Short mmCIF file of C-alpha atoms in Angstrom, two decimals:
data_model
loop_
_atom_site.label_atom_id
_atom_site.label_comp_id
_atom_site.label_asym_id
_atom_site.label_seq_id
_atom_site.Cartn_x
_atom_site.Cartn_y
_atom_site.Cartn_z
CA MET A 1 15.71 -94.25 40.56
CA ARG A 2 15.31 -94.22 44.36
CA GLY A 3 14.85 -97.27 46.53
CA VAL A 4 15.49 -98.92 49.89
CA VAL A 5 18.24 -101.55 49.73
CA PHE A 6 19.50 -103.98 52.36
CA ASP A 7 23.04 -105.04 51.53
CA GLY A 8 23.33 -107.72 54.20
CA LYS A 9 24.71 -105.36 56.83
CA GLN A 10 22.70 -102.16 56.70
CA VAL A 11 19.78 -100.47 54.99
CA ARG A 12 20.57 -97.72 52.50
CA ILE A 13 18.39 -95.23 50.65
CA VAL A 14 19.87 -95.14 47.17
CA ASP A 15 19.11 -93.13 44.05
CA ASP A 16 20.88 -95.19 41.40
CA LEU A 17 18.68 -98.28 41.13
CA GLU A 18 17.74 -99.65 37.75
CA VAL A 19 14.96 -102.08 36.87
CA ARG A 20 14.63 -104.08 33.68
CA ALA A 21 11.70 -103.75 31.28
CA ALA A 22 8.57 -105.85 31.64
CA GLY A 23 8.85 -109.20 29.88
CA PRO A 24 6.14 -111.60 28.74
CA GLY A 25 3.40 -111.88 31.34
CA GLU A 26 4.84 -109.02 33.41
CA VAL A 27 3.83 -105.50 34.43
CA LEU A 28 6.03 -102.47 35.09
CA VAL A 29 4.51 -100.35 37.86
CA ALA A 30 5.42 -96.84 39.01
CA ILE A 31 5.06 -97.10 42.79
CA ALA A 32 3.19 -94.24 44.45
CA ALA A 33 2.97 -95.57 48.01
CA ALA A 34 4.18 -98.54 50.04
CA GLY A 35 3.30 -99.60 53.57
CA LEU A 36 6.06 -100.40 56.06
CA CYS A 37 5.45 -103.83 57.59
CA HIS A 38 7.33 -105.84 60.22
CA SER A 39 8.15 -108.40 57.53
CA ASP A 40 10.44 -105.86 55.85
CA LEU A 41 12.38 -105.45 59.09
CA SER A 42 12.38 -109.23 59.61
CA VAL A 43 14.58 -109.48 56.53
CA VAL A 44 17.02 -107.02 58.10
CA ASP A 45 17.17 -108.77 61.50
CA GLY A 46 17.30 -112.26 59.96
CA THR A 47 13.92 -113.52 61.18
CA ILE A 48 13.02 -114.00 57.53
CA PRO A 49 16.08 -115.46 55.77
CA PHE A 50 16.56 -113.69 52.44
CA PRO A 51 19.61 -113.29 50.22
CA PRO A 52 21.14 -109.80 49.99
CA PRO A 53 21.49 -107.40 48.39
CA VAL A 54 17.74 -106.95 48.16
CA VAL A 55 15.30 -104.15 47.44
CA LEU A 56 12.84 -104.13 50.33
CA GLY A 57 9.09 -103.52 50.40
CA HIS A 58 6.11 -105.75 49.68
CA GLU A 59 2.95 -103.72 50.32
CA GLY A 60 2.50 -101.25 47.50
CA ALA A 61 0.23 -99.55 45.00
CA GLY A 62 0.87 -97.45 41.95
CA VAL A 63 0.17 -96.84 38.29
CA VAL A 64 0.87 -99.24 35.45
CA GLU A 65 3.65 -97.84 33.27
CA ALA A 66 4.04 -100.67 30.76
CA VAL A 67 2.89 -104.24 30.19
CA GLY A 68 4.69 -107.15 28.58
CA PRO A 69 3.37 -109.42 25.84
CA GLY A 70 0.33 -111.45 26.84
CA VAL A 71 -0.93 -109.07 29.55
CA THR A 72 -4.49 -107.94 28.89
CA HIS A 73 -6.20 -107.33 32.24
CA VAL A 74 -4.35 -104.06 32.90
CA VAL A 75 -3.07 -101.31 30.61
CA PRO A 76 -0.76 -98.32 31.11
CA GLY A 77 -2.46 -95.74 33.31
CA ASP A 78 -4.44 -98.23 35.39
CA HIS A 79 -4.20 -97.95 39.16
CA VAL A 80 -3.14 -101.23 40.77
CA ALA A 81 -2.58 -102.73 44.19
CA LEU A 82 0.24 -105.26 44.25
CA SER A 83 0.12 -108.65 45.89
CA THR A 84 3.22 -110.60 46.90
CA LEU A 85 1.81 -113.80 45.46
CA ALA A 86 3.60 -114.62 42.22
CA ASN A 87 1.68 -117.86 41.77
CA CYS A 88 1.84 -119.72 38.49
CA GLY A 89 -1.92 -120.00 37.90
CA ALA A 90 -1.62 -123.46 36.36
CA CYS A 91 -0.64 -125.96 39.07
CA ALA A 92 -3.07 -128.15 41.01
CA ASP A 93 -3.16 -125.78 43.98
CA CYS A 94 -3.83 -122.72 41.82
CA ASP A 95 -6.51 -124.67 39.98
CA ARG A 96 -8.19 -125.49 43.29
CA GLY A 97 -8.30 -121.81 44.25
CA ARG A 98 -5.38 -122.08 46.67
CA PRO A 99 -2.76 -119.77 45.13
CA THR A 100 -1.00 -119.25 48.48
CA MET A 101 0.03 -122.91 48.28
CA CYS A 102 1.57 -122.62 44.80
CA ARG A 103 5.07 -124.07 45.08
CA LYS A 104 6.33 -121.88 42.25
CA ALA A 105 5.46 -118.79 44.29
CA ILE A 106 7.73 -119.63 47.22
CA GLY A 107 11.49 -119.49 47.62
CA MET A 108 12.61 -118.47 44.14
CA PRO A 109 13.46 -114.74 44.28
CA GLY A 110 14.27 -113.00 41.02
CA GLN A 111 16.76 -110.23 40.33
CA PRO A 112 15.04 -107.62 38.16
CA PHE A 113 17.01 -104.77 39.76
CA SER A 114 20.60 -103.69 39.35
CA ARG A 115 22.87 -101.07 40.82
CA GLY A 116 26.23 -100.23 39.34
CA GLY A 117 26.04 -103.39 37.28
CA GLN A 118 25.35 -105.63 40.30
CA PRO A 119 22.03 -107.54 40.35
CA LEU A 120 19.76 -107.12 43.36
CA PHE A 121 17.09 -109.51 44.60
CA GLN A 122 13.40 -108.70 44.73
CA PHE A 123 11.76 -109.16 48.12
CA ALA A 124 8.49 -111.11 48.14
CA SER A 125 8.33 -110.91 44.34
CA ASN A 126 7.41 -107.27 44.87
CA SER A 127 10.02 -104.76 46.18
CA SER A 128 7.63 -101.85 46.50
CA PHE A 129 10.26 -99.65 48.19
CA ALA A 130 11.45 -98.59 44.76
CA GLU A 131 10.13 -95.97 42.36
CA ARG A 132 9.41 -98.70 39.83
CA THR A 133 9.12 -102.46 40.04
CA VAL A 134 8.35 -105.36 37.71
CA VAL A 135 5.83 -107.97 38.84
CA LYS A 136 4.03 -110.92 37.34
CA ALA A 137 0.72 -110.00 35.77
CA VAL A 138 -1.19 -112.00 38.39
CA GLN A 139 0.23 -109.71 41.10
CA ALA A 140 -1.13 -106.47 39.63
CA VAL A 141 -4.76 -106.06 40.63
CA LYS A 142 -6.70 -103.22 39.02
CA ILE A 143 -8.47 -100.96 41.51
CA PRO A 144 -10.81 -97.99 41.10
CA ALA A 145 -8.92 -94.75 40.54
CA ASP A 146 -10.84 -92.99 43.32
CA ILE A 147 -9.17 -95.07 46.05
CA PRO A 148 -6.19 -93.11 47.42
CA LEU A 149 -3.01 -95.00 46.55
CA THR A 150 -1.65 -94.46 50.07
CA SER A 151 -4.63 -96.46 51.34
CA ALA A 152 -4.76 -98.94 48.47
CA ALA A 153 -1.15 -99.96 49.17
CA LEU A 154 -2.22 -101.61 52.42
CA MET A 155 -4.55 -104.02 50.65
CA GLY A 156 -1.54 -105.89 49.26
CA CYS A 157 -0.40 -107.33 52.59
CA GLY A 158 -2.00 -106.18 55.83
CA VAL A 159 -5.57 -106.33 54.60
CA LEU A 160 -5.17 -109.51 52.56
CA THR A 161 -3.50 -111.21 55.52
CA GLY A 162 -5.71 -109.99 58.36
CA VAL A 163 -9.14 -109.86 56.77
CA GLY A 164 -8.35 -112.93 54.68
CA ALA A 165 -7.42 -114.94 57.76
CA VAL A 166 -10.90 -114.29 59.13
CA LEU A 167 -12.96 -114.79 55.99
CA ASN A 168 -10.92 -117.40 54.11
CA ARG A 169 -9.01 -119.45 56.69
CA ALA A 170 -10.98 -119.33 59.93
CA ARG A 171 -14.31 -118.72 58.16
CA VAL A 172 -15.71 -116.86 61.14
CA ASP A 173 -19.49 -117.03 61.10
CA ARG A 174 -22.18 -114.64 62.32
CA GLY A 175 -22.58 -114.63 66.07
CA GLU A 176 -19.26 -116.35 66.83
CA THR A 177 -16.67 -115.01 69.28
CA VAL A 178 -13.18 -113.82 68.48
CA VAL A 179 -10.04 -112.89 70.42
CA VAL A 180 -7.25 -111.00 68.65
CA ILE A 181 -3.85 -110.94 70.34
CA GLY A 182 -1.85 -107.98 69.07
CA THR A 183 -3.40 -104.92 67.42
CA GLY A 184 -0.72 -103.82 65.00
CA GLY A 185 -1.38 -103.58 61.27
CA ILE A 186 -2.34 -107.25 60.94
CA GLY A 187 -4.36 -107.36 64.15
CA LEU A 188 -6.43 -104.32 63.21
CA ASN A 189 -7.36 -106.01 59.95
CA VAL A 190 -8.32 -109.19 61.80
CA LEU A 191 -10.56 -107.04 63.99
CA GLN A 192 -12.33 -105.50 61.04
CA GLY A 193 -12.53 -108.86 59.31
CA ALA A 194 -14.31 -110.23 62.37
CA ARG A 195 -16.66 -107.24 62.34
CA ILE A 196 -17.42 -107.72 58.64
CA ALA A 197 -18.05 -111.44 59.26
CA GLY A 198 -20.63 -110.60 61.93
CA ALA A 199 -18.83 -111.86 65.05
CA SER A 200 -20.83 -111.04 68.17
CA THR A 201 -17.97 -110.51 70.63
CA ILE A 202 -14.54 -109.33 69.49
CA VAL A 203 -11.89 -109.04 72.20
CA ALA A 204 -8.72 -107.14 71.33
CA VAL A 205 -5.62 -107.75 73.45
CA ASP A 206 -2.58 -105.48 73.42
CA THR A 207 -0.10 -104.53 76.12
CA ASN A 208 -0.22 -100.91 74.93
CA PRO A 209 -3.38 -99.29 76.36
CA ALA A 210 -3.01 -96.40 73.91
CA LYS A 211 -4.18 -98.76 71.15
CA GLN A 212 -7.64 -99.22 72.62
CA ALA A 213 -9.35 -96.41 70.69
CA MET A 214 -8.05 -97.66 67.34
CA ALA A 215 -8.95 -101.26 68.15
CA ARG A 216 -12.51 -100.30 69.00
CA ALA A 217 -12.81 -98.19 65.84
CA PHE A 218 -11.90 -101.26 63.78
CA GLY A 219 -14.38 -103.56 65.47
CA ALA A 220 -13.31 -104.58 68.98
CA THR A 221 -16.18 -104.82 71.45
CA HIS A 222 -13.75 -105.25 74.36
CA PHE A 223 -10.09 -104.34 74.99
CA LEU A 224 -7.66 -105.97 77.39
CA THR A 225 -4.00 -105.31 78.16
CA SER A 226 -3.40 -108.94 79.14
CA ALA A 227 -4.19 -112.20 77.38
CA SER A 228 -4.52 -114.07 80.66
CA VAL A 229 -7.14 -116.80 80.69
CA GLU A 230 -8.77 -115.21 83.74
CA SER A 231 -9.29 -111.79 82.10
CA VAL A 232 -10.62 -113.22 78.84
CA ARG A 233 -12.92 -115.68 80.64
CA GLU A 234 -14.56 -112.74 82.45
CA ILE A 235 -15.86 -111.73 79.02
CA LEU A 236 -16.16 -115.17 77.43
CA PRO A 237 -16.74 -117.66 80.26
CA ALA A 238 -16.58 -120.71 77.97
CA GLY A 239 -13.72 -119.40 75.84
CA ALA A 240 -13.60 -118.11 72.28
CA ASP A 241 -14.56 -119.73 69.00
CA HIS A 242 -11.50 -118.19 67.30
CA VAL A 243 -8.24 -116.80 68.69
CA PHE A 244 -5.83 -115.04 66.33
CA GLU A 245 -2.19 -114.74 67.40
CA CYS A 246 -0.81 -111.70 65.56
CA VAL A 247 2.41 -111.07 67.50
CA GLY A 248 4.69 -113.94 66.59
CA HIS A 249 5.57 -114.90 70.19
CA THR A 250 5.88 -118.62 70.84
CA GLY A 251 4.45 -118.34 74.34
CA LEU A 252 1.28 -116.83 72.92
CA VAL A 253 0.62 -119.99 70.91
CA ARG A 254 -0.08 -121.78 74.19
CA THR A 255 -2.16 -118.82 75.32
CA ALA A 256 -4.23 -118.93 72.14
CA VAL A 257 -5.02 -122.62 72.68
CA ASP A 258 -5.88 -122.05 76.34
CA LEU A 259 -8.36 -119.32 75.42
CA LEU A 260 -10.40 -121.54 73.09
CA ASP A 261 -13.85 -122.94 73.71
CA ARG A 262 -14.63 -126.48 72.59
CA HIS A 263 -14.29 -126.84 68.84
CA GLY A 264 -12.36 -123.56 68.80
CA GLN A 265 -9.59 -122.56 66.40
CA ALA A 266 -6.26 -120.87 67.12
CA ILE A 267 -5.01 -119.13 63.97
CA LEU A 268 -1.30 -118.25 63.88
CA LEU A 269 -0.45 -115.10 61.94
CA GLY A 270 2.56 -113.64 63.77
CA MET A 271 5.95 -114.44 62.23
CA THR A 272 8.34 -116.26 64.57
CA ALA A 273 11.98 -117.13 63.96
CA PRO A 274 12.26 -120.10 61.56
CA LYS A 275 13.48 -122.55 64.23
CA ALA A 276 11.48 -121.23 67.19
CA GLU A 277 9.42 -123.85 69.01
CA ALA A 278 6.12 -123.52 70.87
CA SER A 279 4.46 -125.85 73.36
CA PHE A 280 0.89 -126.58 74.39
CA LEU A 281 -1.09 -129.33 76.11
CA PRO A 282 -2.07 -131.93 73.49
CA ALA A 283 -4.84 -133.19 75.76
CA ALA A 284 -6.70 -129.91 75.17
CA MET A 285 -7.01 -130.74 71.49
CA PHE A 286 -9.32 -133.69 72.17
CA LEU A 287 -12.13 -131.17 72.62
CA ASP A 288 -12.01 -130.70 68.85
CA LYS A 289 -9.75 -127.67 69.07
CA SER A 290 -7.53 -126.82 66.12
CA ILE A 291 -4.32 -124.89 65.50
CA LEU A 292 -4.28 -123.39 62.01
CA GLY A 293 -1.37 -121.92 60.15
CA CYS A 294 -2.25 -119.21 57.67
CA ARG A 295 -0.17 -117.97 54.75
CA TYR A 296 -1.11 -114.55 53.43
CA GLY A 297 -4.71 -114.82 54.60
CA SER A 298 -5.30 -117.86 52.37
CA SER A 299 -6.01 -115.17 49.81
CA ARG A 300 -6.94 -115.11 46.16
CA PRO A 301 -5.61 -111.61 45.44
CA GLN A 302 -7.33 -110.94 42.10
CA LYS A 303 -10.69 -111.79 43.68
CA ASP A 304 -10.13 -110.60 47.24
CA ILE A 305 -8.59 -107.19 46.51
CA ALA A 306 -11.55 -106.42 44.25
CA LEU A 307 -13.90 -107.43 47.07
CA TYR A 308 -12.04 -105.29 49.62
CA ALA A 309 -12.10 -102.33 47.25
CA ASP A 310 -15.89 -102.64 47.07
CA LEU A 311 -16.14 -102.94 50.86
CA TYR A 312 -13.99 -99.81 51.21
CA ARG A 313 -16.13 -97.82 48.82
CA THR A 314 -19.29 -98.76 50.75
CA GLY A 315 -17.70 -97.82 54.09
CA ARG A 316 -17.46 -101.34 55.53
CA LEU A 317 -13.69 -101.74 55.22
CA LEU A 318 -11.43 -99.11 56.81
CA LEU A 319 -8.29 -98.21 54.86
CA ASP A 320 -7.68 -94.49 55.29
CA GLU A 321 -7.83 -94.95 59.06
CA LEU A 322 -4.95 -97.44 58.92
CA VAL A 323 -2.60 -94.82 57.49
CA THR A 324 -1.35 -93.02 60.58
CA ARG A 325 1.39 -91.14 58.79
CA THR A 326 3.08 -90.87 55.40
CA TYR A 327 6.83 -90.41 54.90
CA PRO A 328 8.91 -89.56 51.86
CA VAL A 329 11.08 -92.58 51.11
CA GLU A 330 14.12 -90.64 52.34
CA GLU A 331 12.61 -90.77 55.86
CA PHE A 332 12.61 -94.57 55.97
CA GLY A 333 14.60 -94.53 59.22
CA ARG A 334 12.07 -92.30 60.93
CA ALA A 335 9.23 -94.52 59.73
CA VAL A 336 10.97 -97.53 61.28
CA GLU A 337 11.43 -95.72 64.59
CA ASP A 338 7.76 -94.76 64.71
CA MET A 339 6.66 -98.31 63.91
CA GLU A 340 8.95 -99.87 66.51
CA GLY A 341 7.77 -97.31 69.03
CA GLY A 342 4.13 -98.26 68.47
CA LYS A 343 3.29 -94.75 67.23
CA VAL A 344 1.58 -95.81 64.02
CA ALA A 345 -0.96 -98.37 62.85
CA ARG A 346 0.73 -98.26 59.48
CA GLY A 347 3.35 -95.88 58.19
CA VAL A 348 3.35 -95.42 54.41
CA LEU A 349 6.35 -94.45 52.30
CA THR A 350 5.65 -92.23 49.30
CA PHE A 351 7.54 -91.52 46.09
#
């Protein structure tokens, strides 16, 4: 079968991948579509350390092909969106409704794939850049069959992370003010999360002015090409209740703090290098400001994806609009070029 493999030196599109059968508590999924996210490229450039060789991809949707013993919530033929969260479901954090904190879901990649007899790692417990993948049952979330799979794929990462950061982590309330720095795939979902939450003023910031129309369509009430304190304070004189950093630039951490009103929250979503350091003025924090990390939108995928599917079907959550272009998997390189060139909100690979 076809797939996108990083061997430690370069990315290859191969056609001789194999994947093992679904075991107990597992689901075999035929991937129909998979979104291309910066996290996939962060494996290639080393920002996210991950052992090669690895099958890339982590934002996918498809059709259940087979289920292992003990799986009852999905059956062959069901349409599913895949999460990257292979949480155990039984530890204290899972029991408290915090599956993103499950220690068994972090740092233990499996090797369900092989090529020429050599095992390959699975990225983010998912590897959706393959025609078929095996995931834990908890990762396969049944969705209505009328949701296009090219759109449903994006729920597994960009939507869970961006909308989840607003609703689950920051808990933005009606009438509050929001600044979103960076309007890529994650930032657009933060914007629509803020709109869904009822924020009164939503300021999008991106150095690319061509992104203004898309940002406004997703919920921005204002658009700026600079995150300077002066330009934001012209709109929000006292500062913002919530500032989301979606770029992964250490200097913007300081900016996010500086843009806050009293009791404001800076939520960090952009992925920086593992050892990168950021600085800010600690004295500013005595006005009850907070800096919040956020893993995967603090999501509960089985619950949240179902919610987002309902919001999509009622027109409140935009998914189709996120898909700027689709590419056959063989055009992975072109999809990367378009993403790096800022030409797409989300490019989606299809099989």
